Short mmCIF file of C-alpha atoms in Angstrom, two decimals:
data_model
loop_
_atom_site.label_atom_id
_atom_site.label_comp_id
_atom_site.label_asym_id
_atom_site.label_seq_id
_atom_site.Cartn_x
_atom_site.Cartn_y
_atom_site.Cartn_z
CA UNK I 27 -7.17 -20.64 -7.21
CA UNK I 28 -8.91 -17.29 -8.25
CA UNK I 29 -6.30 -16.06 -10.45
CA UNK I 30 -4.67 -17.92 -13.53
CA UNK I 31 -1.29 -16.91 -15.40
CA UNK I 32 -1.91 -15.71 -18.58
CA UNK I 33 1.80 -15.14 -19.60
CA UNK I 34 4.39 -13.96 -17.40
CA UNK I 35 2.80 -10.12 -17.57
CA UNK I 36 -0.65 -10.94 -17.38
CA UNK I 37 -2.92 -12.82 -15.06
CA UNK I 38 -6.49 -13.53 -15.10
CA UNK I 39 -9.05 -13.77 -11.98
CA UNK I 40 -12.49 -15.31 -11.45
CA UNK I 41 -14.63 -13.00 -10.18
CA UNK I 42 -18.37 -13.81 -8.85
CA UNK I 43 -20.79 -13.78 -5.17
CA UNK I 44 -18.63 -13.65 -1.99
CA UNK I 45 -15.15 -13.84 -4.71
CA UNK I 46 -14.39 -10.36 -5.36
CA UNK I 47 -11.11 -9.03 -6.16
CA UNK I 48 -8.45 -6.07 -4.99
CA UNK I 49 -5.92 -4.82 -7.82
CA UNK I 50 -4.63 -1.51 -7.39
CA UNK I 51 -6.56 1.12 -10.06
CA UNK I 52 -5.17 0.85 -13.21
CA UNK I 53 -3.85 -2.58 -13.07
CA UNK I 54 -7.33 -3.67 -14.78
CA UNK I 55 -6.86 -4.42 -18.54
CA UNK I 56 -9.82 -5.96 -19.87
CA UNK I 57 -12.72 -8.07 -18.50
CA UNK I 58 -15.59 -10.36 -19.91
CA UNK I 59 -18.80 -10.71 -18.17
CA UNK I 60 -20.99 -8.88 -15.79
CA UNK I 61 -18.01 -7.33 -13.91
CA UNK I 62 -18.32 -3.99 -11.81
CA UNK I 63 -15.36 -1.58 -10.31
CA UNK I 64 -15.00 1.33 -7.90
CA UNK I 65 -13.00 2.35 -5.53
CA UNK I 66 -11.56 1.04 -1.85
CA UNK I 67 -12.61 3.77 0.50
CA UNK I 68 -12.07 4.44 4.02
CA UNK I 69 -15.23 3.07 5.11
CA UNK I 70 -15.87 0.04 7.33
CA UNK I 71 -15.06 -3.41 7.01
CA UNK I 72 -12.19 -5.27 5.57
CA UNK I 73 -12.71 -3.35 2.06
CA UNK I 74 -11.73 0.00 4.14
CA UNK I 75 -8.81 -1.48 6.33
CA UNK I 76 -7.06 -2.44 2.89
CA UNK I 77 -7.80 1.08 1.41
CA UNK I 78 -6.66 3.28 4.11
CA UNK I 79 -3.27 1.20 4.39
CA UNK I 80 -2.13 0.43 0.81
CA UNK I 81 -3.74 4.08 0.07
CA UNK I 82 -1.39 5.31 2.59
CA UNK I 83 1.86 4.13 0.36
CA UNK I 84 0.63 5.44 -2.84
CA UNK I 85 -1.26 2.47 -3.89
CA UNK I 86 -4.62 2.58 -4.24
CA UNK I 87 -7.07 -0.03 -5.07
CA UNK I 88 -10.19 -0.96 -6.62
CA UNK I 89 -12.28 -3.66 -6.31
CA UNK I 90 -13.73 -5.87 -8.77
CA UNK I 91 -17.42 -7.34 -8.12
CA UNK I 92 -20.24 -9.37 -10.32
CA UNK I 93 -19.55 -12.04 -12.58
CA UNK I 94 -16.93 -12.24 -14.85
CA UNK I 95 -13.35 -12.66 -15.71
CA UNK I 96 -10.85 -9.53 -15.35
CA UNK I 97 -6.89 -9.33 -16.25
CA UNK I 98 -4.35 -7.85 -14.82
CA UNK I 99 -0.96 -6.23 -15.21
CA UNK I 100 0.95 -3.02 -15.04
CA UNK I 101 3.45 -1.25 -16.61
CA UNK I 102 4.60 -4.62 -18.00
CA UNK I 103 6.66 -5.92 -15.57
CA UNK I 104 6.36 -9.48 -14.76
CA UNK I 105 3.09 -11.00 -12.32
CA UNK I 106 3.90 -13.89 -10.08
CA UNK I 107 1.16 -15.90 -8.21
CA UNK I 108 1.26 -17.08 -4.60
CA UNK I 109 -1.14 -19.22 -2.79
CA UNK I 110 -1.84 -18.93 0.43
CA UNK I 111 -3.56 -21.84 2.79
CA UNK I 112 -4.09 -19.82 5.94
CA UNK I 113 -0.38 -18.26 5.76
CA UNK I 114 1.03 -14.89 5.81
CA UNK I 115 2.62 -13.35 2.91
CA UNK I 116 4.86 -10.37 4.00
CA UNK I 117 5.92 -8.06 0.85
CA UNK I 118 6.63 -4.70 -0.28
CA UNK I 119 3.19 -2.18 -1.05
CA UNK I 120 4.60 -1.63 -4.38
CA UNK I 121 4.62 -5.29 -5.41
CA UNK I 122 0.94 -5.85 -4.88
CA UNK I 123 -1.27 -6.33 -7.97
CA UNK I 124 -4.01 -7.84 -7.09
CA UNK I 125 -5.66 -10.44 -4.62
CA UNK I 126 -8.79 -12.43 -3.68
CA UNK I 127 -10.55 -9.51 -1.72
CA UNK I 128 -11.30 -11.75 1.72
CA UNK I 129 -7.33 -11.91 2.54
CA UNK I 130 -6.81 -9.72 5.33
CA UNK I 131 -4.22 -7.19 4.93
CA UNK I 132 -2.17 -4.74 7.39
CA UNK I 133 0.64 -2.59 6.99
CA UNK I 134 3.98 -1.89 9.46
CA UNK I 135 6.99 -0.21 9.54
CA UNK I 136 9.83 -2.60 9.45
CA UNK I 137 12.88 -0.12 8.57
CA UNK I 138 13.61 3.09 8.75
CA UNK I 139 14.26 3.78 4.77
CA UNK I 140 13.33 0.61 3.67
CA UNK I 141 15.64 -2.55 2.67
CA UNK I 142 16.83 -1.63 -0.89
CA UNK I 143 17.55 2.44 0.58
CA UNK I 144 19.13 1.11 3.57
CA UNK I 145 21.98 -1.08 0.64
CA UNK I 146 22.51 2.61 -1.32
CA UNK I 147 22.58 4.21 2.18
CA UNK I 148 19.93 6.72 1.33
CA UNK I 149 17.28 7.50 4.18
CA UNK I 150 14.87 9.32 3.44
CA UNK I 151 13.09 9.59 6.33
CA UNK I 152 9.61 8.10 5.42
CA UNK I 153 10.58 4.36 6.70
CA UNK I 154 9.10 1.64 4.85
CA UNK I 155 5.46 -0.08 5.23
CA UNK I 156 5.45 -3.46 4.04
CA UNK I 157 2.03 -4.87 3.64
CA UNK I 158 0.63 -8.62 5.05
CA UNK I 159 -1.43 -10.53 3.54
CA UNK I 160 -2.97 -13.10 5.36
CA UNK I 161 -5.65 -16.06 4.84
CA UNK I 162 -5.90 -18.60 2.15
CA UNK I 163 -6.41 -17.47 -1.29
CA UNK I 164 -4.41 -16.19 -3.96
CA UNK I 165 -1.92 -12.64 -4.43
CA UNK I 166 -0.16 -11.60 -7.92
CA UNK I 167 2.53 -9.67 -7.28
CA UNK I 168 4.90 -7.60 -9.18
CA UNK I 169 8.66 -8.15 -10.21
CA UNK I 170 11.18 -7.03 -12.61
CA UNK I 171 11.93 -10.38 -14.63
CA UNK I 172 9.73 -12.63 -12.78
CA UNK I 173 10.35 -14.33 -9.43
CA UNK I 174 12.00 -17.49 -7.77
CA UNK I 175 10.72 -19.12 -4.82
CA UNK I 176 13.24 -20.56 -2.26
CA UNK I 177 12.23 -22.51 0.50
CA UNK I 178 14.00 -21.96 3.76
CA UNK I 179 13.84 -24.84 6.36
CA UNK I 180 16.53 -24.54 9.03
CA UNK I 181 19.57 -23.58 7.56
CA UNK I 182 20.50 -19.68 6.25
CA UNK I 183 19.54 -18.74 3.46
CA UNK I 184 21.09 -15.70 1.88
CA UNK I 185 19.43 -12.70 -0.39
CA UNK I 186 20.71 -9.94 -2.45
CA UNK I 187 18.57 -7.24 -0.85
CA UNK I 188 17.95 -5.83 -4.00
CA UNK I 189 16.35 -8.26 -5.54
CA UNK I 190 13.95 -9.07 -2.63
CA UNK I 191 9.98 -9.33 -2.62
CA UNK I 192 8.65 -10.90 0.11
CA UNK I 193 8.30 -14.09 2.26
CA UNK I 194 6.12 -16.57 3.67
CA UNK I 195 6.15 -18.70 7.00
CA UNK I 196 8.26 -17.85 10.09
CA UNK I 197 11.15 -16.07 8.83
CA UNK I 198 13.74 -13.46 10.34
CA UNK I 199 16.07 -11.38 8.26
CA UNK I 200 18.63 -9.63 9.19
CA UNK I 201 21.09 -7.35 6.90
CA UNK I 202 24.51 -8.00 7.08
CA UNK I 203 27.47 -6.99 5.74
CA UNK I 204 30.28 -9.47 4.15
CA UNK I 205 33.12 -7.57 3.38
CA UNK I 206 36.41 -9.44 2.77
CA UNK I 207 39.90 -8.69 1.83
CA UNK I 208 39.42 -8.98 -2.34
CA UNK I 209 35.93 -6.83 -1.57
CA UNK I 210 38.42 -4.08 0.72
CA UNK I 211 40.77 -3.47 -2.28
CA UNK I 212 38.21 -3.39 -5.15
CA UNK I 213 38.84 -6.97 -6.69
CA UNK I 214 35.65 -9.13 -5.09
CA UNK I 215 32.65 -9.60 -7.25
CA UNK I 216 30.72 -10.90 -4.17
CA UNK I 217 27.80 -8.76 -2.72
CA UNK I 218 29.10 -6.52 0.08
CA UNK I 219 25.77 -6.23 2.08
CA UNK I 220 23.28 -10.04 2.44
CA UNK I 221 19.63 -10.20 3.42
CA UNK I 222 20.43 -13.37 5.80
CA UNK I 223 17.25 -15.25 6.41
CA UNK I 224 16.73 -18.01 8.60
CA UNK I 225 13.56 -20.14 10.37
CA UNK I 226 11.03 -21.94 8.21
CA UNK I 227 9.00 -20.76 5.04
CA UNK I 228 9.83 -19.32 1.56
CA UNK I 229 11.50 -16.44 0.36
CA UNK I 230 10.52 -14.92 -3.32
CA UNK I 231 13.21 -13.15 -5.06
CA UNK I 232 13.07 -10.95 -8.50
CA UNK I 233 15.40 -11.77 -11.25
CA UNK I 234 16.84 -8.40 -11.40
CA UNK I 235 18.63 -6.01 -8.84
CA UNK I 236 16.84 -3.13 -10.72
CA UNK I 237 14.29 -1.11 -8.21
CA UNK I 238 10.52 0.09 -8.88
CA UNK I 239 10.60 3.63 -9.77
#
């Protein structure tokens, strides 16, 4: 693995030939060695695929090349790593820190408004893009209070939208609601509204309900 937890806000990556590495600009906060940055363009390639799409939600990225270490984080909020072995990580463009630059990334619309704006019933008419990230290699990604990894084999597995990053594997999720009686007259404290996933992978989940600004 490329990248290295430092502490739970801060994670380190390799860099050398043939291993650069794709953080989004201003996520870089120190590096040792013979280490190089500039900008993804739109140009050809896999380097331009990733900067038109994640530049497309706000996000854009540099890349880190030559020899060195670099670390990452942003804004302090809590880095997770996942590994991929020739998987596909599904997340939202705002969770993406940084990754070994020879994943292959895409970006679709899944939802009109997006998962959390769907829960507070706000649309605002921009849908959301949730990036891929596909290959084997290694993505940090982003998370208020650090994230939990549930593994989802069969059987339902159920999500507070909120608190939802991404997934890996073969997954389908649907949003339901689950309104009972106690929940009708104001006395419930379960969650009206589920992310129900099902199939066979992981799901990673923040530790906090609280969104990105």
């Amino acid at each position: 693995m490329a990248f290295e937890q430092v502490n739970g806000k801060v994670v380190s990556a390799a860099v050398g030939p043939a291993a650069e590495v794709l953080a989004r600009r201003g996520a870089m906060l120190g590096y040792a060695g013979e280490v190089a940055f500039r900008p993804v363009t739109g140009g050809g390639g896999a380097g331009g695929l990733i900067g038109r799409t994640v530049a497309g939600e706000q996000v854009p990225m540099m890349v880190a090349e030559g020899r060195g270490t670099v670390y990452y984080g942003h804004r302090g909020l809590h880095v997770s790593l996942v590994s991929l072995t020739g998987e596909t990580l599904t997340v939202e463009a705002d969770r993406l820190l940084a990754h070994d630059a020879q994943l292959t990334t895409s970006v679709q619309l899944i939802a009109q408004g997006g998962i959390r704006q769907a829960v507070r019933g706000a649309v605002s008419g921009l849908g959301l893009f949730t990036t891929t990230v596909s290959g084997s290699g290694s993505v940090a990604l982003l998370s208020h209070g650090g994230t939990i990894e549930i593994p989802v084999d069969g059987a339902e597995v159920g999500v507070d939208p909120q608190a939802y990053v991404g997934h890996v594997g073969a997954l389908q999720l649907d949003l339901k609601a689950s309104v009972g009686l106690r929940d009708l007259v104001g006395r419930g404290s379960g969650e009206a509204l589920q992310l129900r996933v099902t199939g066979h992978g992981r799901v990673y989940v923040q530790a906090s309900e609280e969104k990105f600004a």
